[in-house]
mmCIF file of C-alpha atoms in Angstrom:
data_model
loop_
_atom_site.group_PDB
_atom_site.id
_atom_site.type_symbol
_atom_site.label_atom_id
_atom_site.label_comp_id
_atom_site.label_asym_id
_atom_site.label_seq_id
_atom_site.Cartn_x
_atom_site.Cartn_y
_atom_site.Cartn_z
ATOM 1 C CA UNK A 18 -10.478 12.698 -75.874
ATOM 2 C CA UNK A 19 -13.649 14.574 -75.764
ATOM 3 C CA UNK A 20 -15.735 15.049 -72.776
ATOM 4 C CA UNK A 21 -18.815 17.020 -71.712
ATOM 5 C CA UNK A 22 -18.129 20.444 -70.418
ATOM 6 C CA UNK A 23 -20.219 21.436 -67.948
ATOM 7 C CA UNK A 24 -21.331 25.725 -68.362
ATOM 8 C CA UNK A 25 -23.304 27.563 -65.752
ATOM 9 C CA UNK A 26 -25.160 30.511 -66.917
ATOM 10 C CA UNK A 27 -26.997 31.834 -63.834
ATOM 11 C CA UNK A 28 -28.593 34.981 -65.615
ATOM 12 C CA UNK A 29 -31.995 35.280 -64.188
ATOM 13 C CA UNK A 30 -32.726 38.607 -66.060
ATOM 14 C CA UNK A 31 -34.959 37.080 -68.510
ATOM 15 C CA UNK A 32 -37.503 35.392 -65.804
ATOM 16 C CA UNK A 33 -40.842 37.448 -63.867
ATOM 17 C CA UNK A 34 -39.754 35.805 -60.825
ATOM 18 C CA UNK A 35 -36.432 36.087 -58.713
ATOM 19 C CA UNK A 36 -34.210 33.692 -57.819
ATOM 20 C CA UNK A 37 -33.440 31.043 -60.692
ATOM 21 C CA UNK A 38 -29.905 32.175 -60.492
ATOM 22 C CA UNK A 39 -29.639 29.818 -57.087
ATOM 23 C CA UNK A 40 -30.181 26.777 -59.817
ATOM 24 C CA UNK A 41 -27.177 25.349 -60.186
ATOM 25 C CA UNK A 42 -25.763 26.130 -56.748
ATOM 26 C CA UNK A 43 -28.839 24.185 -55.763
ATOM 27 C CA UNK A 44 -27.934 21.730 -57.313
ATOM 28 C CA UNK A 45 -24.465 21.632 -56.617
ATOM 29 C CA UNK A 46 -26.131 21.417 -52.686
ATOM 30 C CA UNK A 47 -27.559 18.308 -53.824
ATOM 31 C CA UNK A 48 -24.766 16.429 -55.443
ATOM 32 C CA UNK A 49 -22.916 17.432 -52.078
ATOM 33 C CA UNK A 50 -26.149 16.118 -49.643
ATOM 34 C CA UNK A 51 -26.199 13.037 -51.517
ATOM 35 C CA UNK A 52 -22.581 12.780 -51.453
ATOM 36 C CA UNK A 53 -22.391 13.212 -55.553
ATOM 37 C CA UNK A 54 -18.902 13.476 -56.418
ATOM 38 C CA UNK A 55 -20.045 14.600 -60.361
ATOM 39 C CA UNK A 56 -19.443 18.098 -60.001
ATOM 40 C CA UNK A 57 -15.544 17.091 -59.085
ATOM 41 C CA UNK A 58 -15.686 14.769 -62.274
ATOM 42 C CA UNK A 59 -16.922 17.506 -64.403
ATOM 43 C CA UNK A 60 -15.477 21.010 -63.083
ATOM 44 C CA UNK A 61 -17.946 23.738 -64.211
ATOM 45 C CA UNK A 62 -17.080 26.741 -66.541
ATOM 46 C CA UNK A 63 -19.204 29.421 -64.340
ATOM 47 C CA UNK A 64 -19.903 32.527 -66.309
ATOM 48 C CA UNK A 65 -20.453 36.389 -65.723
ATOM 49 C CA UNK A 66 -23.742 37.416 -65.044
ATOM 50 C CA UNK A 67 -25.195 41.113 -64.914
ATOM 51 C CA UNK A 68 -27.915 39.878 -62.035
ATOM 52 C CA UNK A 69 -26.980 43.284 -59.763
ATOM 53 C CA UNK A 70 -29.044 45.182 -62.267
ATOM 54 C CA UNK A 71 -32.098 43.734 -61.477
ATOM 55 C CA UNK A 72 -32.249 46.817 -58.113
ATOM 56 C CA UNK A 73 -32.480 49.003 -61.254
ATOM 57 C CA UNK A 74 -36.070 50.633 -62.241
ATOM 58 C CA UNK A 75 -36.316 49.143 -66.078
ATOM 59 C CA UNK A 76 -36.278 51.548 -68.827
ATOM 60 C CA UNK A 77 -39.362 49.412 -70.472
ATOM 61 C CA UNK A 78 -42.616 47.906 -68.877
ATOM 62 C CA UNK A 79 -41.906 45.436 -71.816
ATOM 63 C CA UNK A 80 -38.747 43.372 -72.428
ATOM 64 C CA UNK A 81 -37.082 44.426 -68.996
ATOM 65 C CA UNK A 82 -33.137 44.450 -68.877
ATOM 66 C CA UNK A 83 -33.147 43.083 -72.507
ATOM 67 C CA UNK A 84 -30.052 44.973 -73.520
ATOM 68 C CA UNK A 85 -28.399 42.936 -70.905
ATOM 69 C CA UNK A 86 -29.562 39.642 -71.847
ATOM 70 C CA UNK A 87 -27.961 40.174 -75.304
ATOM 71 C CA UNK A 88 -24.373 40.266 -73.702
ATOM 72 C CA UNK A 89 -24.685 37.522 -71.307
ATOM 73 C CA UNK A 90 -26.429 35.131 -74.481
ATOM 74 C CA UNK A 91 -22.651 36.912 -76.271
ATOM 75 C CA UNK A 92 -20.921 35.271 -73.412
ATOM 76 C CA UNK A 93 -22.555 32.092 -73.408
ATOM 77 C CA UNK A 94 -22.282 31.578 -77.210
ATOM 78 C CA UNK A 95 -19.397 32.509 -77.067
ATOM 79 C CA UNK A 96 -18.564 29.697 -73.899
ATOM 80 C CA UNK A 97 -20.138 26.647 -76.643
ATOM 81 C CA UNK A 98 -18.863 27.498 -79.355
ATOM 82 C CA UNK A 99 -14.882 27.378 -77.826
ATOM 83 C CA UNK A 100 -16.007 23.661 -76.228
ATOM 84 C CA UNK A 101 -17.337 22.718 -79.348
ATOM 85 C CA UNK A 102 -14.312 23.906 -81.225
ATOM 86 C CA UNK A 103 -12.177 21.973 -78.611
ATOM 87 C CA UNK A 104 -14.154 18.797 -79.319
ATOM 88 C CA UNK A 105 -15.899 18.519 -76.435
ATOM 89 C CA UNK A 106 -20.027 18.477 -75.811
ATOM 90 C CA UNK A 107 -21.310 21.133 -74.165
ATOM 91 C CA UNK A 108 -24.139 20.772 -70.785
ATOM 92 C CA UNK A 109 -25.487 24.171 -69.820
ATOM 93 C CA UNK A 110 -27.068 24.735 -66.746
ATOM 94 C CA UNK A 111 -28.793 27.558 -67.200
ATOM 95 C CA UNK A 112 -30.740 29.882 -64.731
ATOM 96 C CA UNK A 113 -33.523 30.927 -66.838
ATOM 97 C CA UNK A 114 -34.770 30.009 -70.511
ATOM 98 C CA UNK A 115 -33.442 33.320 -72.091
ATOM 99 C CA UNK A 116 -30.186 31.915 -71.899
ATOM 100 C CA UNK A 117 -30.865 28.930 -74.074
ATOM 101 C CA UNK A 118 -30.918 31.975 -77.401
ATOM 102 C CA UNK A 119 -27.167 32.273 -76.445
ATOM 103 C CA UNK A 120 -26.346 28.336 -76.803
ATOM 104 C CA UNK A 121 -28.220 28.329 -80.040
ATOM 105 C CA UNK A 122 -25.747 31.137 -81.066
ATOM 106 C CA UNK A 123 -22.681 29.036 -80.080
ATOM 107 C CA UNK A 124 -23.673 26.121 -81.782
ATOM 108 C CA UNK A 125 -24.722 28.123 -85.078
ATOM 109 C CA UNK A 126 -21.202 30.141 -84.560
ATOM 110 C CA UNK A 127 -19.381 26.877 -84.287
ATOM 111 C CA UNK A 128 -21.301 25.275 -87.068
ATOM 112 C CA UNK A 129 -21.986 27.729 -89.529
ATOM 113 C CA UNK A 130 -22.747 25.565 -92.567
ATOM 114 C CA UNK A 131 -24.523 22.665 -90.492
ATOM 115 C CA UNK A 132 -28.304 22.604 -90.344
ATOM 116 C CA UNK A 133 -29.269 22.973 -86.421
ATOM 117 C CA UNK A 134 -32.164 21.479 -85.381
ATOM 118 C CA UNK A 135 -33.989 21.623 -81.869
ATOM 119 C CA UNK A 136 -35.849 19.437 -79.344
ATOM 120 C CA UNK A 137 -37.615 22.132 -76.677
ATOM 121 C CA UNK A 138 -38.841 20.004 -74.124
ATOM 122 C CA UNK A 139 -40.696 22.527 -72.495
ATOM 123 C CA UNK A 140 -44.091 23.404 -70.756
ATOM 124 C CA UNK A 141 -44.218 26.178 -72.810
ATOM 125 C CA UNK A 142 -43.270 27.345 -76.543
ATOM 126 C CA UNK A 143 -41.055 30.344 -75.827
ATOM 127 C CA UNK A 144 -42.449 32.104 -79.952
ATOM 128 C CA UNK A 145 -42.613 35.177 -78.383
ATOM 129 C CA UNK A 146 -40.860 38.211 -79.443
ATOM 130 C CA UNK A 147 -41.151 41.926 -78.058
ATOM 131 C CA UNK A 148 -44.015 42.683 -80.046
ATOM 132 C CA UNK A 149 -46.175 39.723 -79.136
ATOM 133 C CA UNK A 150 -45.255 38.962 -75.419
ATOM 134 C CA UNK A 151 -47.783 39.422 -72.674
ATOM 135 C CA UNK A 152 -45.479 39.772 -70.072
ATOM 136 C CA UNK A 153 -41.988 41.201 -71.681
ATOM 137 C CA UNK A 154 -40.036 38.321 -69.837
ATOM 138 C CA UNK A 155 -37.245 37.688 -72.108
ATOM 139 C CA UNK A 156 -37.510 33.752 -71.380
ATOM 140 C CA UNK A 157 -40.590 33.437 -73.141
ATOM 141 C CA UNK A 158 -38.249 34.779 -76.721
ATOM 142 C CA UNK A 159 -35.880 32.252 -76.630
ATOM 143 C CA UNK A 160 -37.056 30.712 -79.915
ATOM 144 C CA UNK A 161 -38.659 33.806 -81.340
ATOM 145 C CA UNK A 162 -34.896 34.911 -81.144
ATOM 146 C CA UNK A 163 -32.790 32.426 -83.234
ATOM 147 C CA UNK A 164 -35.531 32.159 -85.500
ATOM 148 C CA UNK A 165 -35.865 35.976 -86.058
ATOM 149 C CA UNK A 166 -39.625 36.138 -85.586
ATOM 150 C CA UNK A 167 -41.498 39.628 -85.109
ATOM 151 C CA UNK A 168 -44.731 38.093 -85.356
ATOM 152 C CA UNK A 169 -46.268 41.840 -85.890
ATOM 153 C CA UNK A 170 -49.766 39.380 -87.348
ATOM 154 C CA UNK A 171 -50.142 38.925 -83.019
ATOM 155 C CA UNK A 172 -48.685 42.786 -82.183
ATOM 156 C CA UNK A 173 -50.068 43.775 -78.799
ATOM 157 C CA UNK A 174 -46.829 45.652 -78.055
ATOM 158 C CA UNK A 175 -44.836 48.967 -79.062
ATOM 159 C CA UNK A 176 -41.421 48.572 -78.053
ATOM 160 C CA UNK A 177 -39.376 51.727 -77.203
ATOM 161 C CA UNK A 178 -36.460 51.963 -80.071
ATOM 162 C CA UNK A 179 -34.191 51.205 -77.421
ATOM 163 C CA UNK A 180 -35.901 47.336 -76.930
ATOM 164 C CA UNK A 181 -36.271 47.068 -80.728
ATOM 165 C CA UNK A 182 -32.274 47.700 -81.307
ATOM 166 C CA UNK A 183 -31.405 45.557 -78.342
ATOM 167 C CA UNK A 184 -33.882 42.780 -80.046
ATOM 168 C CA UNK A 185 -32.535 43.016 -83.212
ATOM 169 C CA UNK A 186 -28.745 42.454 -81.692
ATOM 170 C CA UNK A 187 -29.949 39.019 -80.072
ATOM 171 C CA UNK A 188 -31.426 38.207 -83.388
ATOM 172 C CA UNK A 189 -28.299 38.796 -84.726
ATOM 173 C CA UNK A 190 -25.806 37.316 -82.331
ATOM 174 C CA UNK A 191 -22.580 35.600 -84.146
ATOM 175 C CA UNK A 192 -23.777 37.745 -87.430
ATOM 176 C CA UNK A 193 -26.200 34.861 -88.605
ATOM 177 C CA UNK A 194 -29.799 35.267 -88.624
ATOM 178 C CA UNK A 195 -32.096 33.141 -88.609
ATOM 179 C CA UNK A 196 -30.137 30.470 -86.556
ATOM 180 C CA UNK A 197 -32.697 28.133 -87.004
ATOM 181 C CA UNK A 198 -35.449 26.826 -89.723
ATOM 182 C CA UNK A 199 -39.275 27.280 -88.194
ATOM 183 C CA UNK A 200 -39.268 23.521 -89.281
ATOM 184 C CA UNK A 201 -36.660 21.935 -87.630
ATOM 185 C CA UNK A 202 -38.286 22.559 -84.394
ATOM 186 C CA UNK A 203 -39.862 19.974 -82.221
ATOM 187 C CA UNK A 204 -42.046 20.738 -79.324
ATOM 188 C CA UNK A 205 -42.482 18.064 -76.417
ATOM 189 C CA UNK A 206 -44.659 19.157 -73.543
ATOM 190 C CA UNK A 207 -45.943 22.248 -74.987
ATOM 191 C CA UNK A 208 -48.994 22.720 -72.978
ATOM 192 C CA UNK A 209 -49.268 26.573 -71.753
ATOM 193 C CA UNK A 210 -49.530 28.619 -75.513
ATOM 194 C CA UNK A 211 -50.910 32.220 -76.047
ATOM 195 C CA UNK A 212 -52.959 32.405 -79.411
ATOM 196 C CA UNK A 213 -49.314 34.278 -80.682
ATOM 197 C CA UNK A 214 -47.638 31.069 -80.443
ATOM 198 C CA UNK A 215 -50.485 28.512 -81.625
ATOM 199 C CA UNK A 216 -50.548 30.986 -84.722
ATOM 200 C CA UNK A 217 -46.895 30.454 -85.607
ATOM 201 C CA UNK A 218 -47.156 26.321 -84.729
ATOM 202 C CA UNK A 219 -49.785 26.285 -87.047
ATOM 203 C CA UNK A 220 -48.251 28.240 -89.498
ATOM 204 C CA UNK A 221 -44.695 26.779 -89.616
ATOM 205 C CA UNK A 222 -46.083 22.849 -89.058
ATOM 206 C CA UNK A 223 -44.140 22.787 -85.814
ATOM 207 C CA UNK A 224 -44.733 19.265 -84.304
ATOM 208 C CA UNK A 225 -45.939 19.158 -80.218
ATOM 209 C CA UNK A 226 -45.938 15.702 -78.960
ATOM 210 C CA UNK A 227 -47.939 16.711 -76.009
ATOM 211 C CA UNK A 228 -48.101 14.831 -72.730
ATOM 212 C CA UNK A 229 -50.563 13.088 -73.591
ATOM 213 C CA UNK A 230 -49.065 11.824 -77.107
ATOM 214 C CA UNK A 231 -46.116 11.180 -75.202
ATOM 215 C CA UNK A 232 -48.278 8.070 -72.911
ATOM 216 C CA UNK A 233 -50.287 6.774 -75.839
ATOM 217 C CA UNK A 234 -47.270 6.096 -78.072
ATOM 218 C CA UNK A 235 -44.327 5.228 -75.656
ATOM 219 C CA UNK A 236 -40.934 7.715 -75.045
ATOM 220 C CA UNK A 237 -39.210 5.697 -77.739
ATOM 221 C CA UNK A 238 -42.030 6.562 -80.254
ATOM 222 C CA UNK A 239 -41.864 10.092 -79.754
ATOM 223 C CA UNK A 240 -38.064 10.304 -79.239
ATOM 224 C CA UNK A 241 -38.315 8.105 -83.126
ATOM 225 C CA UNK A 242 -41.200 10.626 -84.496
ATOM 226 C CA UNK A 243 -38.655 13.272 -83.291
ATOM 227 C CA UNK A 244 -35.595 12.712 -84.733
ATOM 228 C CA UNK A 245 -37.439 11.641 -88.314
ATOM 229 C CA UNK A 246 -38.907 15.354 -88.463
ATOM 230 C CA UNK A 247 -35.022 16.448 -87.896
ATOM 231 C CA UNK A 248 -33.639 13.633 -89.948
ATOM 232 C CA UNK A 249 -32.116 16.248 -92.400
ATOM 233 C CA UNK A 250 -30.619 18.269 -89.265
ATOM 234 C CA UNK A 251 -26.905 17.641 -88.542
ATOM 235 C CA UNK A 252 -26.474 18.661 -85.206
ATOM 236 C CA UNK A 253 -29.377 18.204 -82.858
ATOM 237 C CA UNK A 254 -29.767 20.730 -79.603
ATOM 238 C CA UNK A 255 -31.787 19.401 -76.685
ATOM 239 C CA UNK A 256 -33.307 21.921 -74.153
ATOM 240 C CA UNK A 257 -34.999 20.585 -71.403
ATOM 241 C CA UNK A 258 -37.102 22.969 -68.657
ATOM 242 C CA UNK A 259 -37.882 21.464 -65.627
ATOM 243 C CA UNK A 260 -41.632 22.777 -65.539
ATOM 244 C CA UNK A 261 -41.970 20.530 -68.293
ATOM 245 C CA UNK A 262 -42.352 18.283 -65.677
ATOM 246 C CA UNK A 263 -45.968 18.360 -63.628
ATOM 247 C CA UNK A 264 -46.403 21.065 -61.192
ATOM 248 C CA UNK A 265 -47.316 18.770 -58.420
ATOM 249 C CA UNK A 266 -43.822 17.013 -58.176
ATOM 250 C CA UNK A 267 -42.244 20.611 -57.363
ATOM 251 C CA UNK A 268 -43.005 24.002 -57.646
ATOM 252 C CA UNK A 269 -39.223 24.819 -57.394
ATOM 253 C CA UNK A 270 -39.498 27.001 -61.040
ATOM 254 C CA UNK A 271 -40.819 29.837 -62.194
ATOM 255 C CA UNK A 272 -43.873 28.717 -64.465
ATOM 256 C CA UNK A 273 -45.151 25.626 -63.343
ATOM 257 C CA UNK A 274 -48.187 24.238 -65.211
ATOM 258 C CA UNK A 275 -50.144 20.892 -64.230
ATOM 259 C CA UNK A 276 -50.350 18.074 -66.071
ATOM 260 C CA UNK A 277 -46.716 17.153 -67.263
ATOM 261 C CA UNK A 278 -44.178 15.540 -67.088
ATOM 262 C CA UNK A 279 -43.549 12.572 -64.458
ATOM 263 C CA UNK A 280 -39.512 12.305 -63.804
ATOM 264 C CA UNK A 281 -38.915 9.014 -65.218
ATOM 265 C CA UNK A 282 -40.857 10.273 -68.669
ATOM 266 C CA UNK A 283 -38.218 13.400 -67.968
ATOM 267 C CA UNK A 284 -35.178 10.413 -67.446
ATOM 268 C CA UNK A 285 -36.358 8.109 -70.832
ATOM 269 C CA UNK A 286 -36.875 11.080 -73.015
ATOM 270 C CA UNK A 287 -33.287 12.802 -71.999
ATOM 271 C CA UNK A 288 -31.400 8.810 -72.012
ATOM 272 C CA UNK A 289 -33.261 8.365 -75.751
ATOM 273 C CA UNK A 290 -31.693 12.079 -77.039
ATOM 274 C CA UNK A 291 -28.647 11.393 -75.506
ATOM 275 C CA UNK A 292 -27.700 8.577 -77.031
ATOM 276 C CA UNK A 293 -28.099 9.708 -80.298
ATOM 277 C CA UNK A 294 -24.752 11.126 -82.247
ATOM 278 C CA UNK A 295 -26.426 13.861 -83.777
ATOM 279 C CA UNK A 296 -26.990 15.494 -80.221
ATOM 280 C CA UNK A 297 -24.691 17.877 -79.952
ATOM 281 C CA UNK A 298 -25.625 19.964 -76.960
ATOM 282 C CA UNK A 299 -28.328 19.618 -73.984
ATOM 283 C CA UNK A 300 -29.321 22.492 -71.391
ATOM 284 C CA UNK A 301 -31.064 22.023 -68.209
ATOM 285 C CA UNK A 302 -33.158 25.390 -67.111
ATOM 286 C CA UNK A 303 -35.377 27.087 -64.991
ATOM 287 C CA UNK A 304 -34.442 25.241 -61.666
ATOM 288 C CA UNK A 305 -35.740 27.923 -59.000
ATOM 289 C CA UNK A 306 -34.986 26.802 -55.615
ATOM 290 C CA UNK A 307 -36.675 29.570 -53.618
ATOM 291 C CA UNK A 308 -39.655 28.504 -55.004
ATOM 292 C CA UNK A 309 -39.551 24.962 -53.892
ATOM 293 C CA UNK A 310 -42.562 23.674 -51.900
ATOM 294 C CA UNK A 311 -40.599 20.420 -50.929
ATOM 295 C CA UNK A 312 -37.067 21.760 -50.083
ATOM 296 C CA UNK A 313 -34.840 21.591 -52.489
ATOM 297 C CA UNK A 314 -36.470 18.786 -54.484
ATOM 298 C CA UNK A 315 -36.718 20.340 -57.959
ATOM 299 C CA UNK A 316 -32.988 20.377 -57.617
ATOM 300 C CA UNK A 317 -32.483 17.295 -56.357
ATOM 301 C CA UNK A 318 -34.483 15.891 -60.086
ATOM 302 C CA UNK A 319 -32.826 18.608 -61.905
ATOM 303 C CA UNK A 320 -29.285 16.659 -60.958
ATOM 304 C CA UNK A 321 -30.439 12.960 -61.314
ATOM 305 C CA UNK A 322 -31.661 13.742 -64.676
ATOM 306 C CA UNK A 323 -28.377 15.369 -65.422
ATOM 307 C CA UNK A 324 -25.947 12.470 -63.603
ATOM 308 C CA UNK A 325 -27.971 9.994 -66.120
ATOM 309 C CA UNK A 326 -27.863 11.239 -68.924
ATOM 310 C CA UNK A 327 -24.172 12.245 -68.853
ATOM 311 C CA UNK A 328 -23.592 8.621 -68.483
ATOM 312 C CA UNK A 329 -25.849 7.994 -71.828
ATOM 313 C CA UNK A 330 -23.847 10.677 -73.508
ATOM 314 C CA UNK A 331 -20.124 9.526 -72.486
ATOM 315 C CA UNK A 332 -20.629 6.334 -73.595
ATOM 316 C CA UNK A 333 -20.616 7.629 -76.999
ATOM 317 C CA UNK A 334 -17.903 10.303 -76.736
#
């Protein structure tokens, strides 16, 4: 009988801040506060990390630790792809967004000749790629990765040949590249772009149903308007950040931006993607606990949101 599979993948070595990798024992904190038995129900798969080498001067000012990122987005990829090959739906709780290139990977390496399509429910766009990124945080590249964007049009960057090899390898994870079609994107939340990233939107006719889009037409709308854009996808991956939601119901991640988000749009738009059969994967990221302004609140959302809509999802399993 399948069943979801809870992953942890507490690499924080894509983020600018510290301490994302404290996510999911966070929330683990909070199932136990609140007397949550879910995390008995669904025993996590908790993977290796390389998080020690963050001590370590980085051998870039752009794309720090990047060479490490590529093997811990091997490991997770290769973590989905076995559940997905054992029948079973993978949840990854993941410490920061970099990680979500390796899930892509898994589900690409499990489903080789199925078209993949993605719902980034995210605050931000994550188009980056070493040669366009402002900051060289790996968790802005997620998408730039399995899509195998440069974007040299945007270049403000010259990557040492170290960072360009290491790049190319998380392109190139599972030996298929792109993973994903510029148009089977959907963006949901999108509100804090660099030019970069409104170029390749534009460009590639990436829908954003922004926050606002999201109140005038209703979640169902926008979950509907969703999966019609993806109709012609066959397995659908849902990623949602939690500074997606607004910035003043926690600060507890590492990018939080205004004007989001409120937690039961979070709950409706999670519950509508879950129930659908072509959802194959979700990932919940970016929970940063030493952050948190209100305790351990962000956490607290971070595993309501996740106890509801595994209930969605194994009702259809």
């Amino acid at each position: 009988m399948s069943a979801i599979r809870i992953i942890s993948a507490s690499s924080e070595l894509g983020a600018g801040t510290r301490g994302s990798s404290l996510g999911f024992s966070a929330m683990r904190a909070a199932a136990w506060n609140k007397g949550s038995d879910y995390f008995t129900h669904h025993p996590p798969t908790v993977l290796p990390v390389f998080n020690e080498i963050i001590l370590d001067r980085p051998s870039s000012p752009y794309n720090d630790r990047i060479r490490y990122i590529v093997q811990t987005c091997e490991i997770i990829a290769q973590a989905v792809g076995e559940t997905i090959q054992n029948g079973d739906f993978p949840l990854v709780i993941s410490a920061d967004h970099s990680n979500a290139a390796g899930t892509i990977s898994g589900l690409k390496m499990a489903h080789p000749d199925k078209k993949l399509g993605i719902v980034w429910i995210d605050a931000h766009a994550d188009l980056h790629s070493p040669y366009s990124t402002p900051s060289g945080n790996v968790h802005g590249m997620p998408l730039g990765a399995v899509t195998a964007l440069d974007n040299k049009p945007y270049q403000i960057n010259y990557p040492e040949q170290e960072v360009v090899e290491a790049w190319e390898q998380l392109k190139n994870i599972g030996n298929i590249t792109p993973k994903v079609d510029f148009k089977d994107i959907v963006l949901i939340a999108a509100r804090d772009m660099e030019k970069a990233e409104r170029f390749i939107l534009k460009q590639h006719k990436i829908p954003n149903f922004t926050v606002q889009k999201v109140r005038e037409s209703g979640v169902d709308a926008i979950v509907k308007k969703a999966l019609a854009h993806l109709e012609d996808c066959e397995c659908i991956y849902v990623s949602f950040d939690v500074d997606s939601l607004d910035a003043d119901i926690s600060k507890g991640t590492g990018t939080p931006v205004k004007s989001g988000l409120t937690t039961s749009e979070a709950h409706q738009l999670m519950k509508a993607f879950g129930r659908q059969k072509k959802v194959c994967c979700m990932e919940i990221t970016e929970v940063n606990p030493t952050l948190d302004n209100k305790k351990n609140l962000m956490a607290e959302i971070a595993l309501e949101l996740l106890e509801d809509v595994s209930v969605v999802i194994e009702s259809r399993l």
